CSV table of C-alpha atoms in Angstrom, one decimal:
chain,number,residue,atom,x,y,z
G,2,MET,CA,147.8,61.0,77.3
G,3,PHE,CA,147.5,60.4,81.0
G,4,PRO,CA,148.6,56.8,81.7
G,5,GLY,CA,147.2,55.3,84.8
G,6,ASN,CA,144.8,58.2,85.5
G,7,PRO,CA,141.2,57.0,85.5
G,8,LEU,CA,139.9,60.6,85.5
G,9,PHE,CA,141.0,61.3,82.0
G,10,GLY,CA,141.3,57.9,80.3
G,11,LYS,CA,142.7,57.9,76.7
G,12,ARG,CA,140.4,60.4,75.0
G,13,PRO,CA,142.0,63.3,73.1
G,14,LEU,CA,142.6,66.6,75.1
G,15,ALA,CA,139.9,68.6,73.2
G,16,HIS,CA,137.2,66.0,74.1
G,17,ARG,CA,138.3,65.9,77.7
G,18,CYS,CA,138.2,69.7,78.1
G,19,ILE,CA,134.9,70.0,76.4
G,20,GLY,CA,133.5,67.2,78.5
G,21,LEU,CA,134.7,68.8,81.8
G,22,THR,CA,133.3,72.2,80.8
G,23,ALA,CA,130.0,70.7,79.9
G,24,VAL,CA,129.8,68.9,83.2
G,25,LEU,CA,130.6,72.0,85.2
G,26,SER,CA,128.2,74.1,83.1
G,27,ALA,CA,125.4,71.6,83.7
G,28,ALA,CA,126.1,71.7,87.4
G,29,THR,CA,126.0,75.5,87.4
G,30,LEU,CA,122.6,75.6,85.6
G,31,ALA,CA,121.2,73.0,88.0
G,32,MET,CA,122.2,75.1,91.0
G,33,SER,CA,120.9,78.4,89.6
G,34,GLY,CA,117.7,77.3,87.9
G,35,PRO,CA,114.3,79.1,88.3
G,36,ALA,CA,113.0,79.3,91.8
G,37,TYR,CA,109.4,77.9,91.6
G,38,ALA,CA,109.4,74.4,93.0
G,39,LYS,CA,109.2,75.1,96.7
G,40,PRO,CA,105.6,75.7,98.1
G,41,PRO,CA,104.9,78.7,100.3
G,42,THR,CA,105.7,78.1,103.9
G,43,GLU,CA,104.7,80.0,107.0
G,44,ARG,CA,107.2,82.8,107.8
G,45,LYS,CA,108.5,82.7,111.3
G,46,PRO,CA,110.3,85.6,112.8
G,47,PRO,CA,113.8,84.9,114.1
G,48,SER,CA,113.9,84.3,117.8
G,49,ALA,CA,116.5,85.9,119.9
G,50,ALA,CA,116.9,86.4,123.6
G,51,ALA,CA,115.8,89.9,124.6
G,52,THR,CA,118.3,91.9,126.5
G,53,PRO,CA,117.2,93.5,129.9
G,54,GLU,CA,117.2,97.0,128.3
G,55,ILE,CA,114.9,95.8,125.4
G,56,ALA,CA,112.7,94.0,127.8
G,57,GLU,CA,112.4,97.1,130.0
G,58,LYS,CA,111.4,99.2,126.9
G,59,GLN,CA,108.9,96.7,125.8
G,60,ALA,CA,107.4,96.7,129.3
G,61,ASP,CA,107.1,100.5,129.2
G,62,LEU,CA,105.5,100.4,125.8
G,63,GLY,CA,103.0,97.7,127.0
G,64,GLU,CA,102.1,99.9,130.0
G,65,LEU,CA,101.6,103.0,127.8
G,66,ARG,CA,99.4,101.0,125.4
G,67,SER,CA,97.4,99.5,128.3
G,68,ARG,CA,96.8,102.9,129.9
G,69,ILE,CA,95.7,104.6,126.6
G,70,GLU,CA,93.5,101.6,125.7
G,71,GLY,CA,91.8,102.0,129.1
G,72,LEU,CA,91.4,105.7,128.5
G,73,ARG,CA,89.8,105.1,125.0
G,74,LYS,CA,87.3,102.6,126.5
G,75,GLU,CA,86.5,105.0,129.3
G,76,LEU,CA,85.9,107.9,126.9
G,77,SER,CA,83.7,105.8,124.7
G,78,SER,CA,81.6,104.6,127.6
G,79,SER,CA,81.1,108.1,128.9
G,80,GLU,CA,80.0,109.7,125.6
G,81,GLU,CA,76.4,110.9,125.1
G,82,SER,CA,73.9,108.2,124.5
G,83,ARG,CA,72.1,110.1,121.8
G,84,ALA,CA,72.5,108.8,118.3
G,85,ASP,CA,75.0,110.5,116.1
G,86,ALA,CA,74.8,109.9,112.3
G,87,GLY,CA,78.6,109.9,112.1
G,88,ASP,CA,78.9,107.0,114.5
G,89,ARG,CA,77.3,104.7,111.9
G,90,LEU,CA,80.4,105.2,109.9
G,91,ARG,CA,82.7,104.4,112.8
G,92,GLU,CA,83.2,100.6,112.2
G,93,SER,CA,83.5,101.0,108.5
G,94,GLU,CA,86.1,103.7,108.8
G,95,ARG,CA,88.0,101.7,111.4
G,96,GLN,CA,88.1,98.8,109.1
G,97,ILE,CA,89.3,100.9,106.2
G,98,SER,CA,92.1,102.3,108.4
G,99,ARG,CA,93.1,98.8,109.6
G,100,LEU,CA,93.2,97.4,106.0
G,101,GLN,CA,95.2,100.3,104.8
G,102,ARG,CA,97.7,99.9,107.6
G,103,GLU,CA,98.0,96.2,106.8
G,104,LEU,CA,98.5,96.9,103.1
G,105,HIS,CA,101.2,99.4,104.0
G,106,GLU,CA,103.0,96.9,106.2
G,107,LEU,CA,102.7,94.2,103.5
G,108,ASN,CA,104.1,96.6,100.9
G,109,GLU,CA,107.1,97.2,103.1
G,110,GLN,CA,107.6,93.4,103.5
G,111,ARG,CA,107.3,93.0,99.8
G,112,SER,CA,109.9,95.7,99.2
G,113,GLN,CA,112.3,94.0,101.6
G,114,SER,CA,111.8,90.6,99.9
G,115,GLN,CA,112.4,92.1,96.5
G,116,ARG,CA,115.6,93.8,97.6
G,117,LYS,CA,116.8,90.5,99.2
G,118,LEU,CA,115.9,88.5,96.0
G,119,LYS,CA,117.7,91.1,93.9
G,120,SER,CA,120.8,90.8,96.1
G,121,LEU,CA,120.7,87.0,95.8
G,122,GLU,CA,120.5,87.2,92.0
G,123,GLN,CA,123.5,89.6,92.0
G,124,GLN,CA,125.5,87.2,94.3
G,125,SER,CA,124.6,84.3,92.0
G,126,GLN,CA,125.8,86.2,88.9
G,127,GLU,CA,129.1,87.0,90.7
G,128,LEU,CA,129.6,83.4,91.7
G,129,GLY,CA,128.9,82.4,88.0
G,130,VAL,CA,131.7,84.7,86.9
G,131,THR,CA,134.0,83.2,89.6
G,132,LEU,CA,133.1,79.7,88.5
G,133,SER,CA,133.9,80.5,84.9
G,134,GLN,CA,137.3,81.8,85.9
G,135,GLN,CA,138.0,78.8,88.0
G,136,GLN,CA,137.0,76.5,85.1
G,137,ALA,CA,139.4,78.4,82.8
G,138,GLN,CA,142.3,78.0,85.2
G,139,LEU,CA,141.6,74.3,85.6
G,140,GLU,CA,141.6,73.8,81.8
G,141,LYS,CA,145.0,75.6,81.5
G,142,LEU,CA,146.5,73.3,84.2
G,143,LEU,CA,145.1,70.2,82.6
G,144,TYR,CA,146.6,71.3,79.3
G,145,LYS,CA,150.0,71.9,80.8
G,146,GLN,CA,149.9,68.6,82.6
G,147,TYR,CA,148.9,66.9,79.3
G,148,LEU,CA,151.9,68.4,77.6
G,149,ARG,CA,154.3,67.4,80.3
G,150,GLY,CA,152.8,63.9,80.7
G,151,THR,CA,152.8,62.0,84.0
G,152,PRO,CA,156.0,59.8,84.1
G,153,ASP,CA,156.8,58.1,87.4
G,154,SER,CA,160.0,58.6,89.4
G,155,LEU,CA,161.4,55.2,88.5
G,156,GLN,CA,161.0,55.8,84.8
G,157,LEU,CA,162.9,59.1,85.0
G,158,ILE,CA,165.8,57.4,86.9
G,159,LEU,CA,166.0,54.5,84.4
G,160,ASN,CA,166.0,57.0,81.5
G,161,GLY,CA,169.3,58.3,82.8
G,162,ASP,CA,168.2,62.0,82.4
G,163,ASP,CA,169.9,64.8,84.2
G,164,PRO,CA,169.1,64.4,87.9
G,165,ASN,CA,168.7,68.2,88.3
G,166,GLN,CA,166.2,68.4,85.4
G,167,MET,CA,164.5,65.4,86.8
G,168,ALA,CA,164.0,67.0,90.2
G,169,ARG,CA,162.7,70.2,88.5
G,170,ASP,CA,160.2,68.2,86.5
G,171,LEU,CA,159.0,66.3,89.5
G,172,HIS,CA,158.6,69.5,91.5
G,173,TYR,CA,156.8,71.2,88.6
G,174,LEU,CA,154.4,68.3,88.2
G,175,SER,CA,153.7,68.1,91.9
G,176,ALA,CA,152.9,71.8,92.0
G,177,ILE,CA,150.5,71.4,89.1
G,178,ALA,CA,148.8,68.5,90.9
G,179,LEU,CA,148.5,70.5,94.1
G,180,THR,CA,147.1,73.5,92.3
G,181,ARG,CA,144.6,71.4,90.4
G,182,ALA,CA,143.4,69.8,93.7
G,183,GLU,CA,142.9,73.3,95.2
G,184,LEU,CA,141.0,74.5,92.2
G,185,MET,CA,138.7,71.5,92.3
G,186,GLY,CA,138.1,72.3,96.0
G,187,GLU,CA,137.3,75.9,95.2
G,188,ILE,CA,135.0,74.9,92.3
G,189,ASN,CA,133.1,72.5,94.6
G,190,ALA,CA,132.8,75.3,97.2
G,191,THR,CA,131.5,77.7,94.6
G,192,LEU,CA,128.9,75.2,93.4
G,193,ASP,CA,127.8,74.6,97.0
G,194,ARG,CA,127.3,78.4,97.5
G,195,LYS,CA,125.3,78.6,94.3
G,196,LYS,CA,123.2,75.8,95.5
G,197,ALA,CA,122.5,77.5,98.8
G,198,LEU,CA,121.8,80.8,97.0
G,199,ALA,CA,119.3,79.0,94.7
G,200,ALA,CA,117.5,77.5,97.7
G,201,ASP,CA,117.4,80.9,99.4
G,202,ALA,CA,116.1,82.5,96.2
G,203,ARG,CA,113.3,79.9,96.0
G,204,GLU,CA,112.3,80.6,99.6
G,205,ARG,CA,112.3,84.3,99.0
G,206,SER,CA,110.3,83.9,95.8
G,207,ALA,CA,107.7,81.8,97.7
G,208,GLU,CA,107.5,84.5,100.4
G,209,LEU,CA,107.1,87.2,97.8
G,210,ALA,CA,104.3,85.2,96.1
G,211,GLU,CA,102.6,84.7,99.5
G,212,ILE,CA,102.8,88.5,100.3
G,213,GLU,CA,101.4,89.4,96.9
G,214,ALA,CA,98.5,87.0,97.4
G,215,GLU,CA,97.8,88.5,100.8
G,216,GLN,CA,98.0,92.0,99.4
G,217,GLN,CA,95.4,91.1,96.7
G,218,LYS,CA,93.2,89.7,99.4
G,219,ARG,CA,93.5,92.9,101.6
G,220,HIS,CA,92.9,95.1,98.5
G,221,THR,CA,89.7,93.2,97.7
G,222,GLU,CA,88.5,93.6,101.3
G,223,LEU,CA,89.4,97.3,101.2
G,224,GLN,CA,87.5,97.9,98.0
G,225,LYS,CA,84.5,96.2,99.4
G,226,GLN,CA,84.7,98.2,102.7
G,227,ARG,CA,85.0,101.5,100.7
G,228,GLU,CA,81.9,100.6,98.7
G,229,GLU,CA,80.0,99.9,101.9
G,230,ARG,CA,81.0,103.2,103.4
G,231,LYS,CA,80.1,105.1,100.3
G,232,ASN,CA,76.6,103.6,100.2
G,233,LEU,CA,76.2,104.2,103.9
G,234,TYR,CA,77.3,107.8,103.7
G,235,ALA,CA,74.9,108.4,100.8
G,236,GLN,CA,72.0,107.2,103.0
G,237,ILE,CA,72.9,109.4,106.0
G,238,SER,CA,74.7,112.3,104.4
G,239,SER,CA,71.8,114.7,104.9
G,240,LYS,CA,71.6,113.8,108.6
G,241,VAL,CA,75.3,114.1,109.0
G,242,ASN,CA,75.3,117.6,107.5
G,243,ALA,CA,72.3,118.6,109.6
G,244,GLN,CA,74.0,117.5,112.8
G,245,ARG,CA,77.2,119.2,111.9
G,246,LYS,CA,75.3,122.5,111.7
G,247,GLU,CA,73.6,122.0,115.1
G,248,ILE,CA,74.5,124.7,117.6
G,249,GLY,CA,76.8,123.2,120.2
G,250,ASN,CA,77.7,120.1,118.2
G,251,LEU,CA,81.2,121.3,117.3
G,252,GLN,CA,81.7,122.6,120.9
G,253,GLN,CA,80.9,119.0,122.1
G,254,ASN,CA,83.4,117.6,119.7
G,255,GLU,CA,86.0,120.1,120.9
G,256,LYS,CA,85.3,119.4,124.5
G,257,ARG,CA,85.6,115.7,123.9
G,258,LEU,CA,89.1,116.2,122.2
G,259,THR,CA,90.2,118.5,125.0
G,260,ASN,CA,89.2,115.9,127.6
G,261,LEU,CA,91.2,113.3,125.7
G,262,ILE,CA,94.2,115.6,125.5
G,263,ASP,CA,94.0,116.3,129.3
G,264,ARG,CA,93.9,112.7,130.1
G,265,LEU,CA,96.8,111.9,127.7
G,266,SER,CA,98.8,114.7,129.3
G,267,LYS,CA,98.4,113.2,132.7
G,268,ILE,CA,99.5,109.8,131.5
G,269,LEU,CA,102.5,111.3,129.7
G,270,ALA,CA,103.3,113.5,132.8
G,271,ALA,CA,103.3,110.3,135.0
G,272,GLN,CA,105.7,108.6,132.7
G,273,ALA,CA,107.9,111.7,132.6
G,274,ALA,CA,107.9,111.8,136.4
G,275,GLN,CA,109.1,108.2,136.5
G,276,ALA,CA,111.9,109.0,134.1
G,277,ALA,CA,112.8,112.1,136.3
G,278,LYS,CA,112.9,109.9,139.4
G,279,ALA,CA,115.3,107.5,137.7
G,280,ALA,CA,117.5,110.5,136.6
G,281,ARG,CA,117.6,111.8,140.2
G,282,ALA,CA,119.3,108.6,141.2
G,283,ALA,CA,122.4,109.7,139.3
G,284,GLU,CA,122.3,113.3,140.5
G,285,ALA,CA,124.8,112.8,143.3
G,286,ALA,CA,127.5,112.0,140.7
G,287,ARG,CA,126.9,115.4,139.0
G,288,ALA,CA,127.2,117.4,142.2
G,289,ALA,CA,130.6,118.9,141.3
G,290,GLU,CA,129.2,120.0,137.9
G,291,ALA,CA,126.2,121.6,139.6
G,292,ALA,CA,128.5,123.6,141.9
G,293,ARG,CA,130.6,124.8,139.0
G,294,ALA,CA,127.4,125.9,137.2
G,295,ALA,CA,126.3,127.7,140.3
G,296,ALA,CA,129.6,129.6,140.4
G,297,GLN,CA,129.2,130.6,136.7
G,298,GLN,CA,125.7,131.8,137.4
G,299,GLN,CA,127.0,134.0,140.3
G,300,LYS,CA,129.4,135.6,137.8
G,301,GLU,CA,126.5,136.4,135.4
G,302,LYS,CA,124.3,137.7,138.2
G,303,HIS,CA,124.5,141.3,137.2
G,304,ARG,CA,123.8,140.6,133.5
G,305,PRO,CA,120.3,141.6,132.3
G,306,ALA,CA,118.0,138.6,132.2
G,307,ALA,CA,116.9,137.5,128.7
G,308,THR,CA,113.2,137.5,128.3
G,309,GLU,CA,111.8,134.6,126.5
G,310,ASP,CA,109.0,135.1,124.0
G,311,LYS,CA,106.3,132.8,125.2
G,312,GLU,CA,103.1,132.3,123.3
G,313,VAL,CA,100.0,132.4,125.4
G,314,ALA,CA,98.7,128.8,125.1
G,315,ARG,CA,95.0,129.2,125.6
G,316,ALA,CA,91.9,128.2,123.7
G,317,PRO,CA,90.3,131.0,121.8
G,318,SER,CA,87.2,132.2,123.6
G,319,THR,CA,83.9,131.7,121.8
G,320,THR,CA,82.8,135.1,123.1
G,321,GLU,CA,85.6,137.0,121.4
G,322,THR,CA,84.9,138.8,118.2
G,323,ALA,CA,85.9,136.5,115.4
G,324,ARG,CA,88.5,137.7,113.0
G,325,PRO,CA,87.5,137.9,109.3
G,326,ARG,CA,87.9,134.7,107.3
G,327,PRO,CA,91.2,134.8,105.5
G,328,VAL,CA,91.7,133.9,101.8
G,329,GLU,CA,92.9,130.3,101.4
G,330,THR,CA,96.6,129.9,101.0
G,331,GLU,CA,98.4,127.0,99.4
G,332,ASN,CA,100.9,124.9,101.3
G,333,ARG,CA,103.4,123.4,98.8
G,334,TYR,CA,105.9,122.0,101.2
G,335,GLU,CA,106.2,118.8,103.4
G,336,PRO,CA,107.9,118.1,106.7
G,337,VAL,CA,111.5,116.9,106.7
G,338,ALA,CA,113.6,115.1,109.3
G,339,SER,CA,115.0,117.3,112.1
G,340,ASP,CA,116.9,117.0,115.3
G,341,GLY,CA,116.8,119.0,118.6
G,342,SER,CA,113.9,120.0,120.8
G,343,PHE,CA,110.5,120.7,119.4
G,344,ALA,CA,110.4,124.3,120.8
G,345,ARG,CA,113.6,125.3,118.9
G,346,GLN,CA,111.9,124.5,115.6
G,347,ARG,CA,109.3,127.2,116.0
G,348,GLY,CA,108.8,129.1,112.8
G,349,SER,CA,110.6,126.5,110.6
G,350,LEU,CA,108.2,123.6,110.7
G,351,ARG,CA,106.2,122.4,107.7
G,352,LEU,CA,102.5,121.5,107.7
G,353,PRO,CA,101.7,117.8,107.5
G,354,VAL,CA,100.2,117.7,104.1
G,355,ARG,CA,100.2,119.8,100.8
G,356,GLY,CA,97.0,121.6,100.0
G,357,ALA,CA,94.9,124.7,100.5
G,358,VAL,CA,94.7,126.0,104.1
G,359,SER,CA,91.1,126.9,104.6
G,360,GLY,CA,90.1,126.9,108.3
G,361,ARG,CA,92.5,129.1,110.3
G,362,PHE,CA,93.2,129.2,114.0
G,363,GLY,CA,91.0,131.7,115.8
G,364,THR,CA,88.6,132.3,112.9
G,365,SER,CA,84.9,131.5,113.1
G,366,ARG,CA,83.7,128.2,111.8
G,367,GLU,CA,80.3,127.1,110.5
G,368,GLY,CA,78.3,125.6,113.3
G,369,GLY,CA,79.6,127.9,116.0
G,370,GLY,CA,82.8,128.5,117.8
G,371,THR,CA,86.2,129.2,116.4
G,372,TRP,CA,88.9,127.0,114.8
G,373,ARG,CA,91.4,125.6,117.3
G,374,GLY,CA,93.6,124.4,114.5
G,375,LEU,CA,93.8,124.3,110.7
G,376,PHE,CA,91.9,122.5,108.0
G,377,ILE,CA,94.0,121.7,105.0
G,378,LYS,CA,92.1,120.6,101.9
G,379,ALA,CA,93.8,117.7,100.1
G,380,ALA,CA,92.9,114.9,97.7
G,381,PRO,CA,91.9,111.5,99.3
G,382,GLY,CA,94.8,109.1,99.8
G,383,GLY,CA,97.5,111.8,100.0
G,384,GLU,CA,100.3,111.2,102.5
G,385,VAL,CA,100.1,112.8,106.0
G,386,LYS,CA,103.5,113.3,107.5
G,387,ALA,CA,104.7,113.9,111.0
G,388,ILE,CA,105.9,117.5,111.5
G,389,ALA,CA,108.8,116.5,113.8
G,390,ASN,CA,110.3,113.5,115.7
G,391,GLY,CA,108.1,112.0,118.4
G,392,ARG,CA,106.0,109.0,119.6
G,393,VAL,CA,102.4,108.1,118.8
G,394,VAL,CA,100.3,108.3,121.9
G,395,PHE,CA,96.8,107.9,120.3
G,396,SER,CA,95.7,106.1,117.1
G,397,GLU,CA,92.0,105.5,117.0
G,398,TRP,CA,88.6,106.6,115.7
G,399,MET,CA,86.9,109.4,117.6
G,400,ARG,CA,83.6,111.1,117.1
G,401,GLY,CA,83.8,114.3,115.2
G,402,PHE,CA,87.4,113.7,114.1
G,403,GLY,CA,87.2,110.3,112.5
G,404,ASN,CA,90.5,108.4,112.4
G,405,LEU,CA,92.6,110.5,114.8
G,406,LEU,CA,96.3,110.3,115.4
G,407,ILE,CA,98.2,112.2,118.2
G,408,VAL,CA,102.0,112.4,118.4
G,409,ASP,CA,103.9,113.4,121.5
G,410,HIS,CA,107.0,115.6,120.8
G,411,GLY,CA,108.2,116.0,124.4
G,412,ASP,CA,108.1,119.0,126.7
G,413,ALA,CA,104.3,118.8,126.7
G,414,TYR,CA,104.0,119.5,122.9
G,415,LEU,CA,101.4,117.4,121.0
G,416,SER,CA,100.5,117.4,117.3
G,417,ILE,CA,97.0,116.2,116.3
G,418,TYR,CA,96.0,114.8,112.9
G,419,GLY,CA,92.2,114.2,112.3
G,420,ASN,CA,89.7,113.1,109.6
G,421,ASN,CA,92.3,110.6,108.1
G,422,ASP,CA,91.3,107.9,105.8
G,423,SER,CA,93.8,105.5,107.5
G,424,LEU,CA,96.2,105.5,110.4
G,425,LEU,CA,99.5,103.8,109.5
G,426,LYS,CA,101.1,104.1,113.0
G,427,GLN,CA,100.0,102.6,116.3
G,428,VAL,CA,100.4,103.6,119.9
G,429,GLY,CA,104.0,103.6,121.2
G,430,GLN,CA,105.6,103.6,117.8
G,431,PRO,CA,108.4,106.3,117.3
G,432,VAL,CA,108.1,108.6,114.2
G,433,LYS,CA,110.5,110.9,112.5
G,434,GLY,CA,109.9,114.3,111.0
G,435,GLY,CA,108.7,113.8,107.4
G,436,GLU,CA,107.6,110.1,108.0
G,437,THR,CA,104.2,109.2,106.7
G,438,VAL,CA,101.8,108.5,109.5
G,439,ALA,CA,98.4,108.5,107.9
G,440,THR,CA,96.6,109.1,104.6
G,441,VAL,CA,94.2,111.9,103.8
G,442,GLY,CA,90.4,111.3,103.9
G,443,ASN,CA,87.1,112.6,105.3
G,444,SER,CA,86.4,110.2,108.1
G,445,GLY,CA,84.2,111.3,111.0
G,446,GLY,CA,81.4,112.6,108.7
G,447,ASN,CA,83.5,115.4,107.3
G,448,PRO,CA,82.0,116.6,104.0
G,449,GLU,CA,85.4,117.6,102.5
G,450,SER,CA,88.5,115.6,102.0
G,451,GLY,CA,91.4,117.0,103.9
G,452,LEU,CA,93.3,117.1,107.2
G,453,TYR,CA,92.3,118.7,110.5
G,454,PHE,CA,95.6,119.7,112.2
G,455,GLU,CA,96.2,121.0,115.7
G,456,LEU,CA,99.2,121.9,117.9
G,457,ARG,CA,98.9,121.8,121.7
G,458,HIS,CA,101.2,122.8,124.5
G,459,GLN,CA,100.4,121.7,128.0
G,460,GLY,CA,97.0,120.7,126.8
G,461,GLN,CA,96.1,124.1,125.3
G,462,PRO,CA,95.7,124.8,121.5
G,463,ILE,CA,98.3,127.1,119.9
G,464,ASP,CA,98.4,128.7,116.5
G,465,PRO,CA,100.1,126.3,114.1
G,466,MET,CA,100.8,129.2,111.7
G,467,LYS,CA,103.2,130.7,114.3
G,468,TRP,CA,105.2,127.5,114.2
G,469,ALA,CA,105.0,126.5,110.5
G,470,SER,CA,106.1,128.3,107.4
G,471,LEU,CA,104.5,128.3,104.0
G,472,LYS,CA,107.5,129.9,102.3
């Protein structure tokens, strides 16, 4: 019995404990119920004040994108006015690439939302365990207080009990009351946290449903666009094949790509010059280090100079005798993440996609001329991966190469990925070795599905097989 305590009244202990547990359990279920009531709301990215360093990087990225966009428009306006059958596929292939990229981004958002929702569920389960433990502790305290009763101080004095025992009893009952109050506070805090988690889970569930609906919409658009391209290609396939076999057509495509590379190289060189100018501002502080390095060089003056094995970076001449067509070899490896300068990775790189290497650098190709890169046969939709760390400097459709992506690896080294089904990265985005940047396709009027791959240094094509290993 708990005289004078309105919280417990005069019901038996078993009824009171069962009642308390039921109330707390009901509150728990209410706070952790299914998350379906909240309607989808528009997601807003968190706003934060950009630091000067971030603002400067964004300005540099905007300038790079602006320059390359201007270059793309200039190249498009200066192309031949004659009709090209492959150009009829341009808009369709651009749309396919855009939809694939959006689906890729939505899939990443969906994965993030699922991970967050799973984390919220785990936190809710942990809070449920904590709440059960707190309930058990509270029930034990209530039972102990019930056994001891709640006599007041005056009653203890009038009973004539031992003053020391009376003091101990009062202290014990006071400690129980304090602990009970703390436990009730912890239980209320736990219930509040579960309520907040439930609200967050509802919001994440709504976001997930919205993303899935958007994915379905993009997927439907993509299927429609693929069907339109398939029908269009069936109508003009004979003309596409005829134009591909025209003498000089491949040379025109190669010239167009070389022109693009030259212009990109100038843009990148200008940015490198700006970075070098900024670095020279701090050169005075390193004067002592430079003097010490000069002294060290003086000591090594009489040592034989090491000769560096440099590859002659020149385009294969169309007048040279073409080497015999090699047997196709299978590439079974994919690029992986790597550090250090690009030049140091010569001989250890992996090709961007798994498949049969058919067209080889320097060998003759149908339609005239020689291969300036490799063609790797691969199934549609396969992942195309960056061969090393770098930054995307071109991501657009181009006549003869379809959806084309170019990555700058620094020190005037570029890797080129053509005939893609979709481009998953945009200009200015950094990439890591082994990161998926595109998907395999046959855009640009290519009859076979696969990847056209080139390596260039200072604007000139170099043999990828001297840099990559198939073993």
